[in-house]
XYZ file of C-alpha atoms in Angstrom:
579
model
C 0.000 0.000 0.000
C 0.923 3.621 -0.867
C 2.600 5.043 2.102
C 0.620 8.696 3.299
C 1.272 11.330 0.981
C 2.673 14.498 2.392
C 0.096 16.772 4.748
C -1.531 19.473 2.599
C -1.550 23.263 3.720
C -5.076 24.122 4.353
C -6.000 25.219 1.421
C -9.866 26.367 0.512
C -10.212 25.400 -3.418
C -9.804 22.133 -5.292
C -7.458 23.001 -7.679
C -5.049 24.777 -4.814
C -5.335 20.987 -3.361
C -4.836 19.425 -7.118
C -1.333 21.321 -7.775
C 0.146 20.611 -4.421
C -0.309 17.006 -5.037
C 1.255 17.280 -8.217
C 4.039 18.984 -6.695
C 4.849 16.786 -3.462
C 3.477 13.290 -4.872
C 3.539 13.418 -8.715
C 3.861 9.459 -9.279
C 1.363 8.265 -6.863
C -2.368 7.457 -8.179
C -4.619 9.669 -8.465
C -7.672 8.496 -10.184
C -8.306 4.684 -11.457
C -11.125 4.144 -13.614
C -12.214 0.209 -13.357
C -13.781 -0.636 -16.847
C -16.101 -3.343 -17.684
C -16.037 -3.529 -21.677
C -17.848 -7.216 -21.345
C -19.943 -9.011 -19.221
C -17.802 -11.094 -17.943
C -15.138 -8.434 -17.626
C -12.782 -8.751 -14.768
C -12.055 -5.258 -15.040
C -9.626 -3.000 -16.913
C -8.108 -0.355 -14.892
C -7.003 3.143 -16.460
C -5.036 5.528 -13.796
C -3.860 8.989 -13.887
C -1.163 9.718 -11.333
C -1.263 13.552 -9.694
C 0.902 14.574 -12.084
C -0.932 13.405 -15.217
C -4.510 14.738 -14.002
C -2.471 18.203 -12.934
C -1.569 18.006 -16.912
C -4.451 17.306 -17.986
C -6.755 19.926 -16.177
C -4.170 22.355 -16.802
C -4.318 21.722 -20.904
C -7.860 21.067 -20.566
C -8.552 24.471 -18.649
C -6.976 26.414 -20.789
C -8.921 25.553 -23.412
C -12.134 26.370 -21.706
C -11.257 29.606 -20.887
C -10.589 30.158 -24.445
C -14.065 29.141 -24.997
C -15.898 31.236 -21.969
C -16.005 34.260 -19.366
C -15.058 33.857 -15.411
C -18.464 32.672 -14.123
C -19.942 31.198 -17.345
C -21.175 27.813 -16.901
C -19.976 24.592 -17.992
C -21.997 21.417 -18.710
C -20.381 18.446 -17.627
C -21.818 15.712 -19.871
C -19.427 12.893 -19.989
C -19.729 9.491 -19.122
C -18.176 8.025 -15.724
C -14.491 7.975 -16.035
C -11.069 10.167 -15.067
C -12.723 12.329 -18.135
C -15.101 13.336 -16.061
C -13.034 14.497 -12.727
C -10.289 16.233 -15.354
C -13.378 18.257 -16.699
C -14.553 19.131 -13.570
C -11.848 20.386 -11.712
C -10.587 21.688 -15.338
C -14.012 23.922 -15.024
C -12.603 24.933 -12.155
C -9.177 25.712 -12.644
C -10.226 27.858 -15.243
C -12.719 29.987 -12.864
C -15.595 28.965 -14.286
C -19.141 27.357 -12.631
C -19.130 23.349 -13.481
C -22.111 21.907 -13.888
C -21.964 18.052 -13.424
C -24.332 16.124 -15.342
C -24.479 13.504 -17.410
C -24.666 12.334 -21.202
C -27.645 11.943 -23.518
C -29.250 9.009 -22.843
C -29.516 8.146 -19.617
C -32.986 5.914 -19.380
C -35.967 8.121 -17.982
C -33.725 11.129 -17.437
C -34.321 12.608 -20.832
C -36.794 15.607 -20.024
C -34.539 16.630 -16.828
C -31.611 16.906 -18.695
C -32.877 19.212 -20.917
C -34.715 20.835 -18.623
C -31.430 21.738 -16.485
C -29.426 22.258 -19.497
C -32.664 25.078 -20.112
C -32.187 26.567 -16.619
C -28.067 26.762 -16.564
C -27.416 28.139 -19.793
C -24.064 26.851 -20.031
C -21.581 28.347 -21.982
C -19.588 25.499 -22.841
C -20.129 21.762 -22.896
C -17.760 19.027 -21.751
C -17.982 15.814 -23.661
C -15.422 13.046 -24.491
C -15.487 11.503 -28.372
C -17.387 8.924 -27.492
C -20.579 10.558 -26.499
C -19.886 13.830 -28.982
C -22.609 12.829 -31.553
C -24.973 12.725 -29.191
C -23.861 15.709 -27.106
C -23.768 17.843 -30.599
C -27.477 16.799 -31.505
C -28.790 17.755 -27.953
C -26.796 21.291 -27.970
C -27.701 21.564 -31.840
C -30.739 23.850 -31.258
C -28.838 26.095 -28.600
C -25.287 26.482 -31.099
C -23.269 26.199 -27.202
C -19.854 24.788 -28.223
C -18.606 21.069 -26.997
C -15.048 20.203 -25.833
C -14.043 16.388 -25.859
C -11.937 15.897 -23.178
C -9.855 12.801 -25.071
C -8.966 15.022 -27.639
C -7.319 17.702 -26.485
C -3.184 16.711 -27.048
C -1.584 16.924 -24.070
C 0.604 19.197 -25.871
C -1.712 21.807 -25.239
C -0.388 24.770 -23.656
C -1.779 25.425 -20.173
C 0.423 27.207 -17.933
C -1.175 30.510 -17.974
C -3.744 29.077 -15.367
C -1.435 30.538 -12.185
C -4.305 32.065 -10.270
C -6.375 30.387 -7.490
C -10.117 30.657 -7.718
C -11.511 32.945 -5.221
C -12.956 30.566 -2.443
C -16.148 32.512 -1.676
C -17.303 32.271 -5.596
C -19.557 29.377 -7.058
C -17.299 26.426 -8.078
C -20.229 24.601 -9.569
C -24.164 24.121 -9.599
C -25.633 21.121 -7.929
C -28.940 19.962 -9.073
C -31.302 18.320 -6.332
C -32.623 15.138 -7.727
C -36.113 16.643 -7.578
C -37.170 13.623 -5.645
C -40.192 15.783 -4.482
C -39.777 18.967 -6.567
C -38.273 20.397 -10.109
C -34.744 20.363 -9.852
C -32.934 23.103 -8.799
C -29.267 23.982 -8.688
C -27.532 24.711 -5.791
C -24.921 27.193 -5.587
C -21.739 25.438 -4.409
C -18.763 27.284 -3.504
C -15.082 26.399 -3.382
C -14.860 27.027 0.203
C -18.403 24.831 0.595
C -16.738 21.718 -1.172
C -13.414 21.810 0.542
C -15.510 22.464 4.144
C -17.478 19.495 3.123
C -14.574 17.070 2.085
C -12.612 17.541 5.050
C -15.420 17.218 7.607
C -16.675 13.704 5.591
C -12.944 12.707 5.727
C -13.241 13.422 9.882
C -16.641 11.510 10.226
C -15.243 8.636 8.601
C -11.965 8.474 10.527
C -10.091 9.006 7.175
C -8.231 11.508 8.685
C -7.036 9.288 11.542
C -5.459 6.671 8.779
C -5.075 6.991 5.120
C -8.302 5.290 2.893
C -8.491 4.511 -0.601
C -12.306 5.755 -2.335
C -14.335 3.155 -4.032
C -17.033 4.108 -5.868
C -20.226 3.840 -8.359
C -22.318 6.193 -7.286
C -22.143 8.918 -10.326
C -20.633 11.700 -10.420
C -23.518 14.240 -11.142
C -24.811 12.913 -7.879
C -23.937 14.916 -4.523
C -22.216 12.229 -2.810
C -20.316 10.614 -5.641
C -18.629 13.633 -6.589
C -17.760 14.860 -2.938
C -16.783 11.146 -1.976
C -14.869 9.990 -4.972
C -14.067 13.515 -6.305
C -13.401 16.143 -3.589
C -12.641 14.069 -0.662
C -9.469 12.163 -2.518
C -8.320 15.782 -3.787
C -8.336 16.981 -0.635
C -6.744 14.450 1.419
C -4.417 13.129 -1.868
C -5.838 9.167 -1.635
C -5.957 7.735 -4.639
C -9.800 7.224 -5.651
C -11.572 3.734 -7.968
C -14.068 4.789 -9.831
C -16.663 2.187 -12.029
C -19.747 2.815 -13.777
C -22.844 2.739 -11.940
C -24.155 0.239 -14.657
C -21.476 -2.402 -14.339
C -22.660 -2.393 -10.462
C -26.140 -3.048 -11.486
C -24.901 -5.343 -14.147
C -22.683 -7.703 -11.199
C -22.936 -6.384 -7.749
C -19.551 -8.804 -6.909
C -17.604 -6.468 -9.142
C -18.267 -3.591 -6.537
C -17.315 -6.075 -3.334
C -14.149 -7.024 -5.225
C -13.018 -3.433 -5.104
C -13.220 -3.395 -1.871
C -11.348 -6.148 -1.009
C -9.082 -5.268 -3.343
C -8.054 -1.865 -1.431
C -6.827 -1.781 1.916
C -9.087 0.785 3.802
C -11.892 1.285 1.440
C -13.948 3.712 2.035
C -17.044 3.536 -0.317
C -21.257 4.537 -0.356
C -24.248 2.711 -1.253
C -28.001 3.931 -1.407
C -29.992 0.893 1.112
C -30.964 -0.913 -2.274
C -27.362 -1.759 -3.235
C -26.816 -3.500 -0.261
C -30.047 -5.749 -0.436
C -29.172 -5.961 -4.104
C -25.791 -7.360 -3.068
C -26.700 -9.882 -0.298
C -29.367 -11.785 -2.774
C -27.277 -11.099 -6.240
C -24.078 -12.021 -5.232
C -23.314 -15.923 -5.502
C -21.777 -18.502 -3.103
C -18.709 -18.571 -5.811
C -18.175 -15.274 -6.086
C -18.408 -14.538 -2.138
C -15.346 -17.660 -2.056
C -12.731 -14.980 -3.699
C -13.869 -11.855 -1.481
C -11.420 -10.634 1.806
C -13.170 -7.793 3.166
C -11.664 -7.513 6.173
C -9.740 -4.267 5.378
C -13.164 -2.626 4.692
C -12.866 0.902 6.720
C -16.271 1.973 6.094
C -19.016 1.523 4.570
C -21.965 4.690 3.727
C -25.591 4.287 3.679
C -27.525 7.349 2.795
C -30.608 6.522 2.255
C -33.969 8.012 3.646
C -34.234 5.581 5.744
C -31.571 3.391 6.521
C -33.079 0.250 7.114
C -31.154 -1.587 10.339
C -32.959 -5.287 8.590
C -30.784 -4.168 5.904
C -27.673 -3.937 7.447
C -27.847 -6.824 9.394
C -28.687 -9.140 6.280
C -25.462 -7.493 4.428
C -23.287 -8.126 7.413
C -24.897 -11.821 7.412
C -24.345 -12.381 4.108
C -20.365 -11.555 3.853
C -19.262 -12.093 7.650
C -17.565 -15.066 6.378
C -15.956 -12.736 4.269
C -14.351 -11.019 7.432
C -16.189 -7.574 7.149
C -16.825 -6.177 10.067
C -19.822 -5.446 12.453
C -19.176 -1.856 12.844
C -18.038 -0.576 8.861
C -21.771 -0.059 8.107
C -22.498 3.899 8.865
C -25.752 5.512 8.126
C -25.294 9.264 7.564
C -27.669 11.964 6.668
C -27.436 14.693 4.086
C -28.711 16.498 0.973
C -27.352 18.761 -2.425
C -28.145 21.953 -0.240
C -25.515 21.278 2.667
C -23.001 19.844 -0.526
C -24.211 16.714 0.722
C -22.448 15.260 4.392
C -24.384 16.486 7.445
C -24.161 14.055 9.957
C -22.473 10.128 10.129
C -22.372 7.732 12.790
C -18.262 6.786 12.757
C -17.067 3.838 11.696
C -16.072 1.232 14.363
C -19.258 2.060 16.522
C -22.325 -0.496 16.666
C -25.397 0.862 14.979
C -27.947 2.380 16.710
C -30.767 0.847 16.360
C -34.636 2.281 17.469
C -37.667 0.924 17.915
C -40.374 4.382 17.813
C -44.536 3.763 18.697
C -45.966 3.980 14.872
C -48.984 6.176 16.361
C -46.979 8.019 18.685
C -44.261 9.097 15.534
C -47.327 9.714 13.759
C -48.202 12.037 16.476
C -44.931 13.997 16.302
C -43.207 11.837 19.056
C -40.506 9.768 19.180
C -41.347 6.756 22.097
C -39.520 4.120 22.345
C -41.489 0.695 21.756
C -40.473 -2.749 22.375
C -37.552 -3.737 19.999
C -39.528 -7.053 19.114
C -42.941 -5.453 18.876
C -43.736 -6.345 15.096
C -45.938 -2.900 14.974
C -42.768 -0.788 15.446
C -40.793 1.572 13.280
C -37.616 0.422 13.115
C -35.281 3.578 12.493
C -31.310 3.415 12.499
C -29.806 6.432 14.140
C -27.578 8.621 11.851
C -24.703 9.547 13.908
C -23.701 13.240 15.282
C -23.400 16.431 12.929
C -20.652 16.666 10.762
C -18.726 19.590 11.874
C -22.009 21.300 11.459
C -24.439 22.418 13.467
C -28.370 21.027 13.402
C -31.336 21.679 15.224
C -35.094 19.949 14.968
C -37.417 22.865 14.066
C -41.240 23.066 14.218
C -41.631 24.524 10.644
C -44.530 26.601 11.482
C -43.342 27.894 14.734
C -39.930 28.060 13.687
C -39.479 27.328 17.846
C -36.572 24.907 18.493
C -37.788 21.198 19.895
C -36.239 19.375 22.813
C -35.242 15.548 21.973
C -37.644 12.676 20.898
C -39.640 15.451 19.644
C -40.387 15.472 15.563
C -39.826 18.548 13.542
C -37.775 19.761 10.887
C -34.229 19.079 10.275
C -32.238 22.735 10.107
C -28.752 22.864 9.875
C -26.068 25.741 9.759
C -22.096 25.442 8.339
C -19.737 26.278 6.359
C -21.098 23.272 3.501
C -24.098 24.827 3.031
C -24.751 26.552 -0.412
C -24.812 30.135 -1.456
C -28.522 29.343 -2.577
C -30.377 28.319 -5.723
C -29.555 29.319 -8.930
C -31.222 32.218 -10.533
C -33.873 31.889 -7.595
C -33.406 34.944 -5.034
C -37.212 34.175 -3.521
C -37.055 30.584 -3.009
C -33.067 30.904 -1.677
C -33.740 33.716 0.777
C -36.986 30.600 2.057
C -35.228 28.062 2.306
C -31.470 29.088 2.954
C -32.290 32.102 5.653
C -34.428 30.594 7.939
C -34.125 31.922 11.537
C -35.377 30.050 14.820
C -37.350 31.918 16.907
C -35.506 34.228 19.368
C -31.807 32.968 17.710
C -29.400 34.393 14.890
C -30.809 34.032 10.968
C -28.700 32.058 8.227
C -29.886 27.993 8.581
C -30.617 26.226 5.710
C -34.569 24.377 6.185
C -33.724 21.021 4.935
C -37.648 20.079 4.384
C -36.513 16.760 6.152
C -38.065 15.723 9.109
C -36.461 14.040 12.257
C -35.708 14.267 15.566
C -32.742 13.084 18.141
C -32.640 10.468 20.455
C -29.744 9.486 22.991
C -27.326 12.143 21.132
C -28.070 10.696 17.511
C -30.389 12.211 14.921
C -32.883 10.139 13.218
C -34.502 11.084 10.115
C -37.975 9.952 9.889
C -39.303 11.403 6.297
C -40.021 14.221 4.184
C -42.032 16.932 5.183
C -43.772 17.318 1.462
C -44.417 13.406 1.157
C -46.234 13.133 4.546
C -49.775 11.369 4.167
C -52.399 13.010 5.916
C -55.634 10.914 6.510
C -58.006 12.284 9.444
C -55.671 14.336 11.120
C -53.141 11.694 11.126
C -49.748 11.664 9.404
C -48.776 8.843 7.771
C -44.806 8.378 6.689
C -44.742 7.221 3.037
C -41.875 4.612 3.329
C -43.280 3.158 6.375
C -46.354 2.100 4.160
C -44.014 1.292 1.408
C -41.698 -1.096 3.817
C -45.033 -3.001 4.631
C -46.701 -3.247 1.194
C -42.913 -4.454 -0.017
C -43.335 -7.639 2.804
C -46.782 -8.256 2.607
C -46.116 -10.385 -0.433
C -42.788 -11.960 -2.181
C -43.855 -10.582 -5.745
C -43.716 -6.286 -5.109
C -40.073 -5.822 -5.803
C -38.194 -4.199 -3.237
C -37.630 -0.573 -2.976
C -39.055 -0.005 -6.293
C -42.642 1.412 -5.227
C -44.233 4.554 -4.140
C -47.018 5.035 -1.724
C -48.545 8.703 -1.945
C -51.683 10.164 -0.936
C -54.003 12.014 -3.554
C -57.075 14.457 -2.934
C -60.002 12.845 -1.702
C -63.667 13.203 -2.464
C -65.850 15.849 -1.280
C -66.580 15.431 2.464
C -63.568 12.854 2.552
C -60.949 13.876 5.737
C -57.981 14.516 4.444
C -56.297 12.293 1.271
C -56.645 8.976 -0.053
C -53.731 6.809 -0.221
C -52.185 5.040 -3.125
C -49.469 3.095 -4.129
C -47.711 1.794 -7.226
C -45.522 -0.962 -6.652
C -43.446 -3.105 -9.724
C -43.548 -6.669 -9.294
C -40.079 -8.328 -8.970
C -38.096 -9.149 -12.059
C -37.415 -12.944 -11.429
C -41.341 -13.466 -10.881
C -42.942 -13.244 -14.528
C -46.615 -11.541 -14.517
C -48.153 -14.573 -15.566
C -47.133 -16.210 -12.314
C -48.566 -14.153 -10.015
C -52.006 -14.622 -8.597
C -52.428 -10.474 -8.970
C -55.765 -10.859 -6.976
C -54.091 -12.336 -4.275
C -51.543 -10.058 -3.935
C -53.661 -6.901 -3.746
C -55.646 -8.632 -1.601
C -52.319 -9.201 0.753
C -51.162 -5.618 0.513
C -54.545 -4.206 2.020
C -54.761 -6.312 4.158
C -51.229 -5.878 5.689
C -51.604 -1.854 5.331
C -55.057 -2.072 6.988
C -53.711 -4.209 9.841
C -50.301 -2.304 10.701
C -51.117 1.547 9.945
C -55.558 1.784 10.148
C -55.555 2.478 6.419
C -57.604 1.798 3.392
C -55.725 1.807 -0.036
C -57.507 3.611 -2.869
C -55.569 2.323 -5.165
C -52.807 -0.248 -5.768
C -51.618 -0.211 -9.144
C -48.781 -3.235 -10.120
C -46.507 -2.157 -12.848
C -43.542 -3.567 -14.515
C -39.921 -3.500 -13.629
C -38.641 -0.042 -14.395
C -42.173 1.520 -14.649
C -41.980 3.399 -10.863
C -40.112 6.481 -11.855
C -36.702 7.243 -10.350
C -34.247 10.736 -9.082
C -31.413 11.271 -10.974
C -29.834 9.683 -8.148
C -31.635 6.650 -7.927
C -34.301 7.007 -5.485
C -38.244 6.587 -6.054
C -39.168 9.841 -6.927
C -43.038 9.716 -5.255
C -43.959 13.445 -6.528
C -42.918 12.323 -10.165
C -45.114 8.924 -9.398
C -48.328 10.886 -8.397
C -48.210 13.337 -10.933
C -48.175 10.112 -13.221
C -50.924 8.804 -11.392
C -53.423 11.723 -11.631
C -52.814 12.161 -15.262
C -53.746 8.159 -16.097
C -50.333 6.978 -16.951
C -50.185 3.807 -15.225
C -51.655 0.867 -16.606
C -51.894 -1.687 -14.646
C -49.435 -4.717 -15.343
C -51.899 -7.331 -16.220
């Protein structure tokens, strides 16, 4: 293993970072890009040391400010690879606003793309040669120029890039996955990204002891660029990057990175780790050590502790650890990290009274009552500080009380993009009777023994006589009320109700499970099993299940059910039924 690099000055922008690693560690890796050309693919691994990704920004950069003003925008539409994080920080390096996306394409993400690509006006587009044709037919209509990364020579003069980029200006525009609204971009700063790195770096005890980042997650999503991006730039680890699709493609490829790194540090939405414990074979699980595992990222909302203890099950033989598995919190607005529970600690595990939480309370229940919410505990703020809000009050609540998550640092975003009334809402919020300047997360939670817990979103709350209802608490029953409804591919929502009705009606589309063929299920019985299971465990009457085929439930950019996109769908007839 790489012995640690050389400490880093504290520096406040990515490219400040970039050249001192090219300067005290030239030859070590940088960047490894783990290819899958074939399905049964091994992996082919393409690296770029500091030295040749300082090159290649610098060339790369210098080209782009040929092409654009200080502060234009620049669309990053290339596919996963070292491509990708030499445009980026090239963007950078070159003063200008990245905005990380991906290429034409992408299945179901059509309309956003264009739809973002409407709302940045970008000034240049970043491409490589392989997805140019496409890239040139989507940018056609708007005549904004496209730069293939691949083939620019590296004989490219670029060392009139001396100047550091100011730290308080936008480095580049996230877009929220508009998992319950349109997306929006979030202004990210160079201070915000480098704040961010190093306090996800402290969470996860890289800063203790060198890691190596794995990862698939891609890099238009939050946490794949600060985890496999910023983080390694900052602390100069080398980072493995493979494409998200050769994950879905063979989970095992994924766990062999791992165990092929000493220290890995790596993410995973709660699908990918119930994807890998029932994917991955007996003969494939024979060749895995992953023992050297340092930590392991789960941020979904929620993180499911039956999850974590059937991955852990699954691969103990293995030698990973009981404690890698850390569910963290966090969202585009704050960068992304907000809080983590640190690796090497047991989760923390609660049981919460379903009527009680539904109530706005967090009570502890009996850990084997079968009518309980079972809720992991996300750790202790990041570096950051968070309080639990009421959001109409705006007065601060004491623990094991539910309100909205709030949170103040120096991660959180400028604001949205071209937006001033919906930035000055949602990024100046002041508590009553304390100091302005939190960012209202629209997350709801609360914290119990030290730890916050996130229980759900404040716009997909279900509200039935008075009573809330937590849409992924009806989802999580409906998904084990019968073998067929595939697993964290369904979305329960609520829709109005009839005149004189209290509140909504409830409704969920769910896709049946890929290995179980339509014509095999008795589709009677099943609807008959997911009522009945709703009715029993939460008091409520479904309006409407609809079963759908695999891929019909539609999906954020970054993977998650997006419910909002799935009602709209709804109320405008889309869904036909799967029979």
């Amino acid at each position: 293993m790489d012995s640690r690099p050389p400490l880093a000055p504290a520096y406040r922008t990515l490219p400040e970072y970039l050249r001192h690693w090219a300067e005290t560690a030239p030859d070590r890796r940088a960047f490894t890009f783990v290819d899958h050309p074939a399905p049964n693919s091994r992996g082919v691994h393409r690296t770029l040391t500091w030295r040749s990704l300082d090159g290649r920004v610098r060339v790369l950069a210098a080209r782009l400010a040929e092409q654009a003003e200080p502060g234009a925008r620049v669309a990053l539409l290339c596919p996963q690879g070292t491509e990708y994080v030499t445009g980026f920080l090239a963007a950078l390096a070159a003063g200008l606003v990245a905005v990380p996306l991906y290429p034409p394409g992408l299945p179901g993400h059509g309309d956003r793309l264009t739809g973002v690509l409407a709302d940045a006006r970008p000034a240049v587009v970043v491409t490589t040669s392989r997805a140019m044709a496409e890239v040139a037919d989507l940018c056609a209509g708007a005549r904004v120029p496209a730069v293939a990364v691949d083939r620019i020579p590296d004989t490219a003069t670029g060392d009139r890039l001396s100047a550091a980029p100011d730290p308080g200006a936008t480095a580049y525009l996230q877009y929220t996955s508009g998992s319950t609204r349109a997306p929006a971009g979030v202004e990210i700063t160079h201070a915000n990204v480098v704040a961010n790195a190093r306090q996800a770096l402290t969470a996860y005890g890289a800063d203790a002891a060198p890691v190596t980042c794995v990862g698939w997650l891609p890099l238009y999503h939050d946490m794949g660029l600060v985890l496999s991006v910023a983080a390694p730039v900052v602390q100069g680890r080398p980072s493995v990057l493979m494409d998200p699709t050769a994950f879905l493609h063979e989970p095992a490829r994924w766990l062999r990175l791992l165990a092929a790194h000493p220290r890995a540090l790596s993410a995973a939405p709660n699908f990918a780790y119930d994807y890998c414990v029932s994917a991955v074979s007996d003969a494939q699980k024979a060749e895995l050590r992953l023992d050297g595992v340092a930590a392991l990222i789960n941020g979904s909302e929620p993180v499911r502790p039956g999850t974590v203890d059937r991955f852990h099950a699954a691969f103990a033989a293995q030698g990973l650890a009981s404690d890698v598995h850390c569910p963290s919190y966090g969202l585009a607005e704050a960068t992304v990290f907000v809080s983590a529970a640190r690796p090497g600690e047991p989760l923390r595990r609660f049981a919460l009274d379903r009527d009680a939480l539904a109530a706005g309370k967090a009570l502890p229940a009996r850990p084997d009552d079968a009518d309980a919410v079972q809720l992991a505990g996300c750790g202790t703020p990041a570096g950051q500080q968070v309080r639990v809000v009421d959001p109409v009050s705006r007065a601060s609540l004491s623990e094991g009380e539910v309100g909205e998550i709030w949170v103040r640092g120096p991660n959180v975003g400028r604001g949205y993009w071209n937006n001033a009334a919906q930035s000055r809402r949602v990024f100046g919020a002041r508590p009553a009777g304390a100091p302005g300047g939190w960012l209202r997360t629209g997350d709801l939670g609360t914290v119990l023994d030290g730890q916050l817990i996130v229980t759900g979103r404040l716009k997909d709350l279900i509200v039935v006589d008075g009573r809330n209802h937590y849409p992924q608490d009806v989802e999580a029953t409906v998904q084990d009320a019968h073998p067929a409804v595939r697993r964290d591919r369904l979305a329960a929502f609520g829709v109005p109700g009839d005149a004189g009705d209290a509140g909504e009606r409830v409704v969920v589309v769910a896709e049946h499970a890929r290995a179980t063929p339509l014509a095999a299920i008795d589709v009677p019985g099943l609807l008959r099993a997911v009522r009945a299971a709703v009715s029993a465990r939460h008091g409520l009457r479904l309006a409407d299940v609809v079963l759908v085929a695999p891929g019909a439930v539609p999906r954020t950019s970054s993977g998650k059910v997006s419910r909002s996109l799935a009602r709209a769908r709804y109320l405008d007839g889309a869904f036909g039924t799967a029979r």
